[in-house]
Amino acid sequence: MRCIANETAVTCGYGGGVMSEDEVLRWRMHAQFGGGPGSVAEVAGRAVGVQAQDAGATRLGLRARGVAGEGAVAAAYAAGEVVSSWLMRGTLHLVPVADLAPMLALFGARTSAMYAGRRRQLGLTEELCERAFAALPEVLARPLSRGRLIAALNERGIGIEPTGQAPAHFVIHAASRGLLRRGAEVAPGEPGYVLTEPAAPVAPDAAALAVRYLAGYGPAAPEDFAGWSGLPLTVARRAFQEAGASAQGWSVPPGVAAPEAGPPLVRLLGAYDGYLLGYRDRALMLDQRFAKRINAGGGVIKPALVADGRVLGTWRRAGGELLVEPFEQPLPRAVGPGLAAEAAALGQYLGLELTLRVADS
């Protein structure tokens, strides 16, 4: 295997070798998007979770990684193959159902602690939450929307403020405790909540997660793993060491060969895509002159055009038009065929007739 040895990463994790920035980015691109077609659970597993706070962006993230058909996500939720919960960085992620328990072992208590101060401000005392938790098995005899869940708890005298942020913070706390999870929609645009079945305790295993992270995001460093996961850097470094990777500098995924040379791999990514959230910073993939065109502030990550790991512009739908706005003109000639194919694939996924237009300026 190969790893990085340059100004910012001088320690190799799996053998010697030097890669250019272009090679690093191409490898990362293929790690994230080169896995081929798969079910929602398979693709979410390869990605080690997909951002799920925006349903449309979630579907686009899965599409870019190999899921065919926009309706596949709802079907996977309904079949119980995937769930969503607050995991990495305390944010909502869609994961295969089998990944929920080990991820909660790592992130559940951290997420609960992260929001403890805000819960107190909202009147969600531990005593109130414990009474609500005890009522959940009776209340969640069937899937309920968040609003109906809070109403049902309050009918039993719990006393959660039904407006504002209190309902959201209650369900985050309950989900982080492994008591409920977010599943199939109970109405269009209305996620449902269901009980999480009791399971045997699982020991936290950051090293196992590091192995999967490297396979889906590498080459990467412990700092990248810490930034993506929200785990402390000391934990991330120890996890890399236990996984057989380097605690200093970038390591490559074990057992995975570097991608072969070929045409650029092009993807039209949705908002909040894991490629843009999966590393310590975006300097390698995104020219800092254009950083605010992807993230102008407020935590919003815009849809992006990416080719062989480099962010080349943004995109949006305007009626039946798919408008790509490059950062610089013209787009590299080699990107054109891949962009055309990607635009066609996106239209097919959405069931729309889309006309691709690349903005002139």
Coordinates of C-alpha atoms in Angstrom, one line a residue:
M1 CA 0.0 0.0 0.0
R2 CA 1.0 3.6 -0.3
C3 CA 0.7 6.7 1.8
I4 CA 1.7 10.4 1.8
A5 CA 5.1 11.9 2.4
N6 CA 5.2 15.6 1.9
E7 CA 5.3 18.9 3.8
T8 CA 2.1 18.2 5.7
A9 CA 2.3 14.5 6.1
V10 CA 5.6 12.8 6.5
T11 CA 4.6 9.6 8.2
C12 CA 3.4 6.6 6.2
G13 CA 0.7 4.3 7.5
Y14 CA 0.9 1.3 5.1
G15 CA 4.2 1.4 3.4
G16 CA 6.3 3.9 1.5
G17 CA 5.4 6.1 -1.4
V18 CA 4.6 9.6 -2.5
M19 CA 1.5 11.0 -4.1
S20 CA 0.7 14.3 -5.6
E21 CA -2.3 16.4 -4.5
D22 CA -4.1 15.3 -7.7
E23 CA -3.5 11.6 -6.8
V24 CA -4.7 12.1 -3.3
L25 CA -7.9 13.8 -4.5
R26 CA -8.6 11.2 -7.2
W27 CA -8.2 8.4 -4.6
R28 CA -10.6 10.2 -2.2
M29 CA -13.1 10.7 -5.1
H30 CA -13.0 7.0 -6.0
A31 CA -13.2 6.0 -2.3
Q32 CA -16.4 8.0 -1.9
F33 CA -18.1 7.6 -5.3
G34 CA -16.5 4.7 -7.1
G35 CA -18.1 1.8 -5.3
G36 CA -20.7 1.2 -8.0
P37 CA -24.5 0.6 -7.7
G38 CA -25.9 -0.7 -4.4
S39 CA -28.9 -0.6 -2.1
V40 CA -29.5 2.3 0.2
A41 CA -28.2 0.3 3.2
E42 CA -25.1 -0.9 1.2
V43 CA -24.3 2.6 0.0
A44 CA -24.9 4.2 3.4
G45 CA -22.6 1.6 4.9
R46 CA -19.8 2.3 2.4
A47 CA -20.2 6.0 3.2
V48 CA -20.2 5.3 6.9
G49 CA -23.4 7.3 7.2
V50 CA -25.0 10.0 5.0
Q51 CA -26.0 13.4 6.3
A52 CA -29.8 13.3 6.9
Q53 CA -30.9 16.7 8.2
D54 CA -32.2 17.6 4.8
A55 CA -34.2 14.8 3.1
G56 CA -33.6 16.0 -0.4
A57 CA -29.9 16.4 0.1
T58 CA -29.8 12.9 1.7
R59 CA -31.3 11.4 -1.5
L60 CA -28.8 13.2 -3.6
G61 CA -25.9 12.0 -1.5
L62 CA -27.0 8.4 -1.9
R63 CA -27.6 8.9 -5.6
A64 CA -24.1 10.2 -6.1
R65 CA -22.7 7.0 -4.4
G66 CA -24.7 4.5 -6.4
V67 CA -28.4 4.3 -5.3
A68 CA -30.8 4.1 -8.3
G69 CA -34.2 5.7 -8.0
E70 CA -35.3 8.4 -5.6
G71 CA -38.0 6.2 -4.1
A72 CA -35.4 3.7 -2.9
V73 CA -34.7 5.8 0.3
A74 CA -38.3 5.7 1.5
A75 CA -38.6 2.0 0.7
A76 CA -35.4 1.3 2.7
Y77 CA -36.8 3.2 5.7
A78 CA -40.1 1.4 5.5
A79 CA -38.4 -2.0 5.3
G80 CA -36.4 -1.2 8.4
E81 CA -33.1 -1.5 6.5
V82 CA -31.9 2.0 7.5
V83 CA -32.6 4.5 10.2
S84 CA -31.5 8.0 11.1
S85 CA -30.1 9.2 14.4
W86 CA -27.8 11.9 15.8
L87 CA -24.3 10.4 15.5
M88 CA -21.2 11.9 14.1
R89 CA -20.7 15.5 15.3
G90 CA -24.1 15.3 17.0
T91 CA -25.8 15.7 13.6
L92 CA -28.5 13.5 12.0
H93 CA -27.1 10.7 9.8
L94 CA -28.8 7.9 7.9
V95 CA -27.1 4.5 8.6
P96 CA -27.8 0.8 8.0
V97 CA -29.8 -0.5 11.0
A98 CA -26.9 -2.8 12.0
D99 CA -24.6 0.3 12.4
L100 CA -26.9 2.1 14.9
A101 CA -25.9 0.3 18.1
P102 CA -22.1 0.5 17.6
M103 CA -22.3 4.1 16.6
L104 CA -24.5 5.0 19.5
A105 CA -21.9 3.3 21.7
L106 CA -19.4 5.9 20.4
F107 CA -21.5 9.0 20.0
G108 CA -24.7 8.6 22.1
A109 CA -23.4 9.9 25.4
R110 CA -21.3 12.6 23.6
T111 CA -24.4 13.9 21.8
S112 CA -26.5 14.0 24.9
A113 CA -23.7 15.9 26.8
M114 CA -23.3 18.3 23.8
Y115 CA -26.9 19.5 24.1
A116 CA -27.3 19.3 27.9
G117 CA -27.1 23.1 28.4
R118 CA -29.6 23.8 25.8
R119 CA -32.0 21.2 27.3
R120 CA -31.8 23.0 30.6
Q121 CA -32.6 26.3 29.0
L122 CA -35.7 24.7 27.4
G123 CA -37.0 23.2 30.6
L124 CA -36.1 19.7 29.7
T125 CA -34.8 18.7 33.1
E126 CA -33.4 15.2 33.7
E127 CA -36.4 14.3 35.9
L128 CA -38.8 15.4 33.2
C129 CA -36.9 13.5 30.5
E130 CA -36.7 10.3 32.6
R131 CA -40.5 10.4 33.1
A132 CA -40.9 10.8 29.4
F133 CA -38.5 8.0 28.6
A134 CA -40.5 5.7 30.8
A135 CA -43.7 6.5 28.9
L136 CA -42.2 5.9 25.4
P137 CA -42.9 2.1 25.1
E138 CA -46.6 2.8 25.7
V139 CA -46.7 6.0 23.5
L140 CA -44.8 4.6 20.6
A141 CA -46.9 1.5 20.0
R142 CA -46.9 2.7 16.4
P143 CA -44.7 5.3 14.5
L144 CA -45.6 8.9 15.3
S145 CA -44.5 12.3 14.0
R146 CA -42.6 14.4 16.4
G147 CA -45.6 16.6 17.0
R148 CA -47.8 13.7 17.8
L149 CA -45.2 12.1 20.0
I150 CA -44.9 15.2 22.2
A151 CA -48.7 15.6 22.3
A152 CA -49.1 11.9 23.4
L153 CA -46.5 12.4 26.1
N154 CA -48.1 15.6 27.3
E155 CA -51.5 13.8 27.5
R156 CA -49.8 11.7 30.1
G157 CA -48.7 14.7 32.1
I158 CA -45.1 15.0 31.1
G159 CA -45.2 18.7 30.3
I160 CA -42.8 19.3 27.3
E161 CA -43.3 22.7 25.7
P162 CA -44.8 21.7 22.3
T163 CA -43.5 24.8 20.5
G164 CA -40.0 26.1 19.8
Q165 CA -37.0 23.8 20.1
A166 CA -37.9 21.7 23.1
P167 CA -39.5 18.8 21.0
A168 CA -36.4 18.6 18.8
H169 CA -34.0 18.5 21.7
F170 CA -36.1 15.9 23.5
V171 CA -36.1 13.5 20.6
I172 CA -32.3 14.0 20.1
H173 CA -31.8 13.1 23.8
A174 CA -34.0 10.1 23.6
A175 CA -32.4 8.9 20.3
S176 CA -28.9 9.4 21.8
R177 CA -29.9 7.2 24.7
G178 CA -30.9 4.5 22.2
L179 CA -34.6 4.7 23.1
L180 CA -36.1 5.8 19.8
R181 CA -34.9 6.4 16.2
R182 CA -36.1 8.2 13.2
G183 CA -37.6 6.0 10.5
A184 CA -40.1 6.1 7.6
E185 CA -42.3 9.1 7.0
V186 CA -45.7 9.0 8.6
A187 CA -46.9 11.7 6.1
P188 CA -45.2 13.4 3.2
G189 CA -42.3 15.3 4.6
E190 CA -43.1 14.2 8.1
P191 CA -40.5 11.7 9.6
G192 CA -41.8 9.1 12.0
Y193 CA -40.3 8.0 15.2
V194 CA -40.2 4.4 16.4
L195 CA -38.9 2.6 19.4
T196 CA -35.4 1.2 19.3
E197 CA -35.5 -2.5 20.2
P198 CA -33.4 -3.3 23.3
A199 CA -30.0 -4.8 22.4
A200 CA -27.0 -6.2 24.2
P201 CA -24.5 -3.5 25.3
V202 CA -21.9 -2.8 22.7
A203 CA -18.4 -1.5 23.6
P204 CA -17.3 1.7 21.9
D205 CA -14.8 0.8 19.1
A206 CA -13.2 3.8 17.6
A207 CA -10.6 1.7 15.8
A208 CA -13.3 -0.2 13.9
L209 CA -14.8 3.0 12.8
A210 CA -11.4 4.4 11.8
V211 CA -10.9 1.4 9.4
R212 CA -14.3 2.1 7.8
Y213 CA -13.6 5.8 7.6
L214 CA -10.3 5.2 5.8
A215 CA -12.0 2.9 3.3
G216 CA -14.6 5.4 2.6
Y217 CA -12.7 8.7 2.8
G218 CA -8.9 7.9 2.6
P219 CA -6.2 9.0 2.2
A220 CA -6.9 10.8 5.4
A221 CA -5.2 11.7 8.7
P222 CA -6.4 11.4 12.3
E223 CA -7.2 15.1 12.2
D224 CA -9.6 14.4 9.4
F225 CA -11.2 11.5 11.3
A226 CA -11.6 13.7 14.3
G227 CA -13.2 16.5 12.3
W228 CA -15.6 14.2 10.5
S229 CA -16.6 12.2 13.6
G230 CA -16.4 14.8 16.4
L231 CA -14.2 12.5 18.5
P232 CA -11.3 14.2 20.3
L233 CA -8.1 14.2 18.4
T234 CA -6.4 12.0 21.1
V235 CA -9.1 9.4 20.6
A236 CA -8.8 9.7 16.8
R237 CA -5.0 9.2 16.9
R238 CA -5.3 6.2 19.1
A239 CA -8.0 4.7 16.9
F240 CA -5.7 5.1 13.8
Q241 CA -2.9 3.4 15.6
E242 CA -5.1 0.5 16.8
A243 CA -6.4 0.2 13.2
G244 CA -2.8 -0.2 11.9
A245 CA -2.6 3.3 10.4
S246 CA -0.4 6.2 11.2
A247 CA -1.1 8.6 14.1
Q248 CA 0.7 11.3 12.1
G249 CA 0.0 12.3 8.5
W250 CA -2.2 10.7 6.0
S251 CA -2.8 7.0 5.7
V252 CA -4.5 5.1 2.9
P253 CA -7.2 2.5 3.3
P254 CA -5.8 -1.0 4.0
G255 CA -6.4 -3.5 1.2
V256 CA -7.5 -0.9 -1.3
A257 CA -5.5 -0.2 -4.4
A258 CA -5.0 3.3 -5.8
P259 CA -7.5 4.1 -8.6
E260 CA -6.2 3.6 -12.1
A261 CA -5.7 6.5 -14.5
G262 CA -8.7 7.4 -16.6
P263 CA -11.3 10.1 -17.4
P264 CA -12.2 12.4 -14.6
L265 CA -14.8 11.0 -12.2
V266 CA -17.5 13.7 -12.1
R267 CA -20.3 14.1 -9.5
L268 CA -23.1 16.7 -8.9
L269 CA -23.3 16.6 -5.2
G270 CA -26.2 17.8 -3.1
A271 CA -26.1 20.2 -0.2
Y272 CA -24.2 19.1 3.0
D273 CA -22.5 16.3 1.1
G274 CA -20.1 14.1 3.1
Y275 CA -17.3 14.8 0.7
L276 CA -17.2 18.4 1.8
L277 CA -17.8 17.5 5.5
G278 CA -15.5 14.5 5.7
Y279 CA -12.1 16.2 6.3
R280 CA -10.5 18.6 8.7
D281 CA -10.7 21.4 6.1
R282 CA -11.5 21.8 2.4
A283 CA -8.3 23.6 1.3
L284 CA -7.0 20.7 -0.8
M285 CA -10.2 20.2 -2.7
L286 CA -11.5 23.7 -2.9
D287 CA -9.6 26.8 -4.0
Q288 CA -9.9 29.2 -1.1
R289 CA -10.7 32.0 -3.5
F290 CA -14.1 30.4 -4.0
A291 CA -14.7 28.9 -0.6
K292 CA -17.6 31.3 0.2
R293 CA -19.4 30.3 -2.9
I294 CA -19.8 26.8 -1.3
N295 CA -20.2 28.0 2.3
A296 CA -21.1 31.6 2.7
G297 CA -21.8 31.1 6.4
G298 CA -24.4 29.8 8.7
G299 CA -23.4 26.2 8.2
V300 CA -25.0 25.9 4.7
I301 CA -23.0 23.8 2.3
K302 CA -24.2 24.4 -1.3
P303 CA -24.6 21.7 -4.0
A304 CA -21.2 21.3 -5.7
L305 CA -19.7 20.2 -9.0
V306 CA -16.7 18.0 -8.3
A307 CA -14.3 16.4 -10.7
D308 CA -11.6 14.0 -9.6
G309 CA -11.9 15.5 -6.1
R310 CA -11.6 19.2 -7.0
V311 CA -14.7 21.4 -6.4
L312 CA -15.1 23.3 -9.7
G313 CA -18.4 25.1 -9.1
T314 CA -22.0 25.0 -7.9
W315 CA -25.2 23.9 -9.5
R316 CA -28.9 24.3 -9.1
R317 CA -32.2 23.4 -10.8
A318 CA -34.2 26.1 -12.4
G319 CA -37.4 24.6 -13.7
G320 CA -36.3 22.1 -16.3
E321 CA -32.8 23.4 -16.5
L322 CA -29.8 22.2 -14.6
L323 CA -27.6 25.2 -14.3
V324 CA -23.9 24.7 -13.5
E325 CA -22.0 27.8 -12.4
P326 CA -18.2 27.1 -12.7
F327 CA -15.8 29.1 -10.5
E328 CA -13.6 29.7 -13.5
Q329 CA -14.1 29.6 -17.2
P330 CA -13.9 27.5 -19.2
L331 CA -14.4 24.2 -17.4
P332 CA -11.5 21.7 -18.3
R333 CA -12.4 20.0 -21.5
A334 CA -11.9 16.6 -20.0
V335 CA -14.7 17.3 -17.5
G336 CA -17.4 17.8 -20.2
P337 CA -18.3 14.2 -21.0
G338 CA -18.5 13.2 -17.4
L339 CA -20.6 16.3 -16.5
A340 CA -23.1 15.5 -19.4
A341 CA -23.4 11.9 -18.2
E342 CA -23.8 13.0 -14.6
A343 CA -26.6 15.5 -15.5
A344 CA -28.4 12.8 -17.4
A345 CA -28.1 10.4 -14.5
L346 CA -29.4 13.1 -12.1
G347 CA -32.4 13.7 -14.3
Q348 CA -33.2 10.0 -14.6
Y349 CA -32.9 9.6 -10.8
L350 CA -35.3 12.5 -10.2
G351 CA -37.6 11.4 -13.0
L352 CA -37.2 14.8 -14.7
E353 CA -36.3 16.0 -18.2
L354 CA -33.3 18.3 -17.4
T355 CA -31.4 20.4 -19.9
L356 CA -27.8 21.0 -18.9
R357 CA -26.5 24.6 -19.1
V358 CA -23.1 25.7 -18.1
A359 CA -23.1 29.4 -17.1
D360 CA -20.8 31.7 -19.1
S361 CA -19.7 33.7 -16.1

